[in-house]
CSV table of N, CA, C and O in Angstrom, one decimal:
chain,number,residue,atom,x,y,z
A,1,MET,N,94.5,176.3,232.2
A,1,MET,CA,95.5,175.7,231.3
A,1,MET,C,94.9,175.4,230.0
A,1,MET,O,93.9,174.8,229.9
A,2,SER,N,95.5,175.9,228.8
A,2,SER,CA,94.9,175.7,227.6
A,2,SER,C,95.4,174.3,227.0
A,2,SER,O,96.5,173.9,227.3
A,3,GLU,N,94.6,173.7,226.2
A,3,GLU,CA,94.9,172.4,225.6
A,3,GLU,C,95.8,172.7,224.4
A,3,GLU,O,95.6,173.6,223.6
A,4,GLU,N,96.8,171.8,224.2
A,4,GLU,CA,97.6,171.9,223.0
A,4,GLU,C,96.9,171.3,221.8
A,4,GLU,O,96.4,170.2,221.9
A,5,LYS,N,96.8,172.1,220.8
A,5,LYS,CA,96.1,171.6,219.6
A,5,LYS,C,97.1,170.8,218.7
A,5,LYS,O,98.2,171.2,218.5
A,6,THR,N,96.6,169.6,218.3
A,6,THR,CA,97.4,168.8,217.3
A,6,THR,C,97.1,169.1,215.9
A,6,THR,O,96.1,169.8,215.6
A,7,GLU,N,97.9,168.7,215.0
A,7,GLU,CA,97.7,168.9,213.6
A,7,GLU,C,96.3,168.3,213.2
A,7,GLU,O,95.6,169.0,212.5
A,8,ILE,N,96.0,167.2,213.7
A,8,ILE,CA,94.6,166.6,213.3
A,8,ILE,C,93.6,167.4,213.9
A,8,ILE,O,92.5,167.6,213.2
A,9,ASP,N,93.7,168.0,215.1
A,9,ASP,CA,92.6,168.9,215.6
A,9,ASP,C,92.5,170.1,214.7
A,9,ASP,O,91.3,170.5,214.5
A,10,MET,N,93.6,170.7,214.2
A,10,MET,CA,93.4,171.8,213.4
A,10,MET,C,92.8,171.5,212.0
A,10,MET,O,92.0,172.3,211.6
A,11,VAL,N,93.2,170.4,211.4
A,11,VAL,CA,92.6,170.0,210.2
A,11,VAL,C,91.1,169.7,210.4
A,11,VAL,O,90.3,170.1,209.5
A,12,LYS,N,90.8,169.0,211.4
A,12,LYS,CA,89.3,168.8,211.6
A,12,LYS,C,88.6,170.0,211.8
A,12,LYS,O,87.5,170.2,211.3
A,13,ALA,N,89.2,171.0,212.5
A,13,ALA,CA,88.4,172.3,212.7
A,13,ALA,C,88.2,173.0,211.4
A,13,ALA,O,87.1,173.6,211.2
A,14,VAL,N,89.2,173.0,210.5
A,14,VAL,CA,89.1,173.6,209.2
A,14,VAL,C,88.1,173.0,208.3
A,14,VAL,O,87.3,173.7,207.7
A,15,PHE,N,88.0,171.7,208.3
A,15,PHE,CA,87.2,171.0,207.3
A,15,PHE,C,85.9,170.4,207.9
A,15,PHE,O,85.2,169.7,207.1
A,16,SER,N,85.6,170.7,209.1
A,16,SER,CA,84.3,170.1,209.6
A,16,SER,C,83.1,171.0,209.5
A,16,SER,O,82.1,170.7,210.1
A,17,ASN,N,83.3,172.0,208.7
A,17,ASN,CA,82.1,172.9,208.4
A,17,ASN,C,81.7,172.8,207.0
A,17,ASN,O,82.4,172.1,206.2
A,18,ASP,N,80.6,173.4,206.6
A,18,ASP,CA,80.1,173.3,205.2
A,18,ASP,C,81.1,173.7,204.2
A,18,ASP,O,81.2,173.1,203.2
A,19,LYS,N,81.7,174.8,204.4
A,19,LYS,CA,82.7,175.4,203.4
A,19,LYS,C,83.9,174.4,203.3
A,19,LYS,O,84.4,174.3,202.2
A,20,GLY,N,84.4,173.9,204.4
A,20,GLY,CA,85.4,173.0,204.4
A,20,GLY,C,85.1,171.7,203.6
A,20,GLY,O,86.0,171.2,202.9
A,21,ARG,N,84.0,171.2,203.9
A,21,ARG,CA,83.5,170.0,203.1
A,21,ARG,C,83.4,170.3,201.6
A,21,ARG,O,83.7,169.5,200.8
A,22,GLU,N,82.8,171.5,201.3
A,22,GLU,CA,82.7,171.9,200.0
A,22,GLU,C,84.1,172.0,199.3
A,22,GLU,O,84.2,171.6,198.1
A,23,LEU,N,85.1,172.5,200.0
A,23,LEU,CA,86.4,172.6,199.4
A,23,LEU,C,87.0,171.2,199.2
A,23,LEU,O,87.6,170.9,198.2
A,24,LEU,N,86.8,170.3,200.2
A,24,LEU,CA,87.3,168.9,199.9
A,24,LEU,C,86.6,168.2,198.8
A,24,LEU,O,87.3,167.5,198.0
A,25,ASP,N,85.3,168.4,198.6
A,25,ASP,CA,84.6,167.9,197.4
A,25,ASP,C,85.2,168.4,196.2
A,25,ASP,O,85.4,167.7,195.1
A,26,TYR,N,85.5,169.7,196.1
A,26,TYR,CA,86.1,170.3,194.9
A,26,TYR,C,87.5,169.7,194.7
A,26,TYR,O,87.8,169.4,193.5
A,27,TRP,N,88.3,169.6,195.7
A,27,TRP,CA,89.7,169.1,195.5
A,27,TRP,C,89.6,167.6,195.1
A,27,TRP,O,90.4,167.1,194.3
A,28,ASP,N,88.6,166.9,195.5
A,28,ASP,CA,88.4,165.5,195.1
A,28,ASP,C,88.2,165.4,193.6
A,28,ASP,O,88.8,164.6,192.9
A,29,GLU,N,87.4,166.3,193.1
A,29,GLU,CA,87.1,166.4,191.6
A,29,GLU,C,88.4,166.8,190.8
A,29,GLU,O,88.7,166.3,189.8
A,30,ILE,N,89.1,167.8,191.3
A,30,ILE,CA,90.2,168.4,190.5
A,30,ILE,C,91.5,167.7,190.7
A,30,ILE,O,92.5,167.9,189.9
A,31,VAL,N,91.7,167.1,192.0
A,31,VAL,CA,93.0,166.5,192.3
A,31,VAL,C,92.9,165.0,192.3
A,31,VAL,O,93.9,164.4,191.7
A,32,ASN,N,92.0,164.5,193.0
A,32,ASN,CA,92.0,163.1,193.3
A,32,ASN,C,91.4,162.2,192.1
A,32,ASN,O,91.9,161.1,191.9
A,33,MET,N,90.4,162.7,191.5
A,33,MET,CA,89.7,161.9,190.4
A,33,MET,C,90.4,162.1,189.0
A,33,MET,O,90.0,161.4,188.1
A,34,LYS,N,91.3,163.0,188.8
A,34,LYS,CA,91.9,163.1,187.6
A,34,LYS,C,93.3,162.5,187.5
A,34,LYS,O,94.0,162.5,188.6
A,35,PRO,N,93.8,162.0,186.4
A,35,PRO,CA,95.1,161.3,186.4
A,35,PRO,C,96.3,162.4,186.6
A,35,PRO,O,96.0,163.6,186.2
A,36,SER,N,97.3,161.9,187.2
A,36,SER,CA,98.4,162.8,187.4
A,36,SER,C,99.2,163.0,186.2
A,36,SER,O,99.9,164.0,186.0
A,37,PHE,N,99.2,162.0,185.3
A,37,PHE,CA,99.9,162.1,184.1
A,37,PHE,C,99.1,162.6,182.9
A,37,PHE,O,97.9,162.2,182.8
A,38,HIS,N,99.6,163.6,182.2
A,38,HIS,CA,98.9,164.1,181.0
A,38,HIS,C,99.8,164.0,179.8
A,38,HIS,O,101.1,164.3,180.1
A,39,PRO,N,99.5,163.7,178.6
A,39,PRO,CA,100.5,163.7,177.5
A,39,PRO,C,101.2,165.1,177.5
A,39,PRO,O,100.6,166.1,177.6
A,40,GLY,N,102.5,165.0,177.3
A,40,GLY,CA,103.3,166.2,177.3
A,40,GLY,C,103.8,166.7,178.6
A,40,GLY,O,104.7,167.5,178.7
A,41,ASN,N,103.3,166.0,179.7
A,41,ASN,CA,104.0,166.3,181.0
A,41,ASN,C,105.3,165.9,181.1
A,41,ASN,O,105.7,164.8,180.6
A,42,THR,N,106.2,166.7,181.8
A,42,THR,CA,107.5,166.2,182.2
A,42,THR,C,107.3,165.2,183.4
A,42,THR,O,106.3,165.2,184.0
A,43,ALA,N,108.4,164.5,183.7
A,43,ALA,CA,108.4,163.6,184.9
A,43,ALA,C,108.1,164.5,186.1
A,43,ALA,O,107.4,164.1,187.1
A,44,GLU,N,108.7,165.7,186.2
A,44,GLU,CA,108.6,166.6,187.3
A,44,GLU,C,107.1,167.1,187.5
A,44,GLU,O,106.6,167.1,188.6
A,45,GLN,N,106.4,167.4,186.3
A,45,GLN,CA,105.0,167.8,186.4
A,45,GLN,C,104.1,166.7,187.0
A,45,GLN,O,103.3,166.9,187.8
A,46,THR,N,104.5,165.4,186.5
A,46,THR,CA,103.6,164.3,187.0
A,46,THR,C,103.9,164.1,188.5
A,46,THR,O,103.0,163.8,189.3
A,47,ALA,N,105.2,164.2,188.9
A,47,ALA,CA,105.6,163.9,190.3
A,47,ALA,C,104.9,165.0,191.2
A,47,ALA,O,104.4,164.7,192.3
A,48,PHE,N,104.9,166.3,190.7
A,48,PHE,CA,104.2,167.3,191.4
A,48,PHE,C,102.8,167.0,191.6
A,48,PHE,O,102.2,167.2,192.7
A,49,ASN,N,102.1,166.6,190.5
A,49,ASN,CA,100.7,166.3,190.6
A,49,ASN,C,100.4,165.1,191.6
A,49,ASN,O,99.4,165.2,192.4
A,50,GLU,N,101.3,164.2,191.7
A,50,GLU,CA,101.2,163.1,192.6
A,50,GLU,C,101.4,163.6,194.1
A,50,GLU,O,100.7,163.1,195.0
A,51,GLY,N,102.3,164.6,194.2
A,51,GLY,CA,102.5,165.2,195.6
A,51,GLY,C,101.2,165.9,196.0
A,51,GLY,O,100.9,165.8,197.2
A,52,VAL,N,100.6,166.7,195.1
A,52,VAL,CA,99.3,167.4,195.5
A,52,VAL,C,98.3,166.3,195.9
A,52,VAL,O,97.6,166.5,196.9
A,53,ARG,N,98.2,165.2,195.1
A,53,ARG,CA,97.2,164.1,195.4
A,53,ARG,C,97.5,163.6,196.8
A,53,ARG,O,96.6,163.3,197.7
A,54,SER,N,98.8,163.3,197.1
A,54,SER,CA,99.2,162.7,198.4
A,54,SER,C,98.8,163.7,199.6
A,54,SER,O,98.3,163.3,200.6
A,55,PHE,N,99.0,165.0,199.3
A,55,PHE,CA,98.7,166.0,200.4
A,55,PHE,C,97.1,165.9,200.6
A,55,PHE,O,96.6,165.8,201.8
A,56,TYR,N,96.3,165.9,199.6
A,56,TYR,CA,94.9,165.8,199.7
A,56,TYR,C,94.4,164.5,200.5
A,56,TYR,O,93.7,164.6,201.4
A,57,LEU,N,95.1,163.4,200.1
A,57,LEU,CA,94.7,162.1,200.7
A,57,LEU,C,95.1,162.1,202.1
A,57,LEU,O,94.5,161.5,203.0
A,58,ALA,N,96.2,162.8,202.5
A,58,ALA,CA,96.6,162.8,203.9
A,58,ALA,C,95.6,163.6,204.7
A,58,ALA,O,95.2,163.2,205.9
A,59,ILE,N,95.1,164.7,204.2
A,59,ILE,CA,93.9,165.4,204.9
A,59,ILE,C,92.7,164.5,205.1
A,59,ILE,O,92.2,164.4,206.1
A,60,VAL,N,92.3,163.9,204.0
A,60,VAL,CA,91.2,163.0,204.1
A,60,VAL,C,91.4,161.9,205.1
A,60,VAL,O,90.5,161.5,205.9
A,61,THR,N,92.5,161.3,205.1
A,61,THR,CA,92.8,160.2,206.0
A,61,THR,C,92.8,160.7,207.5
A,61,THR,O,92.3,160.0,208.3
A,62,MET,N,93.3,162.0,207.7
A,62,MET,CA,93.3,162.5,209.1
A,62,MET,C,91.8,162.7,209.5
A,62,MET,O,91.4,162.4,210.7
A,63,LEU,N,91.0,163.1,208.5
A,63,LEU,CA,89.5,163.3,208.9
A,63,LEU,C,88.8,162.0,209.2
A,63,LEU,O,88.1,161.9,210.1
A,64,GLU,N,89.2,161.0,208.3
A,64,GLU,CA,88.5,159.7,208.6
A,64,GLU,C,89.0,159.0,209.9
A,64,GLU,O,88.1,158.4,210.6
A,65,ASP,N,90.2,159.2,210.2
A,65,ASP,CA,90.7,158.6,211.5
A,65,ASP,C,90.1,159.2,212.7
A,65,ASP,O,90.0,158.6,213.7
A,66,THR,N,89.6,160.5,212.6
A,66,THR,CA,89.1,161.1,213.7
A,66,THR,C,87.6,160.9,213.9
A,66,THR,O,87.0,161.2,214.9
A,67,HIS,N,87.0,160.3,212.9
A,67,HIS,CA,85.5,160.0,212.9
A,67,HIS,C,85.2,158.7,213.6
A,67,HIS,O,84.0,158.4,213.8
A,68,GLY,N,86.2,157.8,213.9
A,68,GLY,CA,85.9,156.5,214.4
A,68,GLY,C,86.1,156.3,215.8
A,68,GLY,O,86.3,156.9,216.7
């Protein structure tokens, strides 16, 4: 009988190797550490940027929750 994989299991499998951690570090620099608002942005562009940040943070939170 095969085990059912959860979303957290799949995320952990993707980001638990060197390339996955490298990608997370890259996303941290370009998504998480930069402001969502830039002069000239529309409200929609700023909201989109915040959505991307939220997705990144959800992945990081899943990984942190599985390490404890």
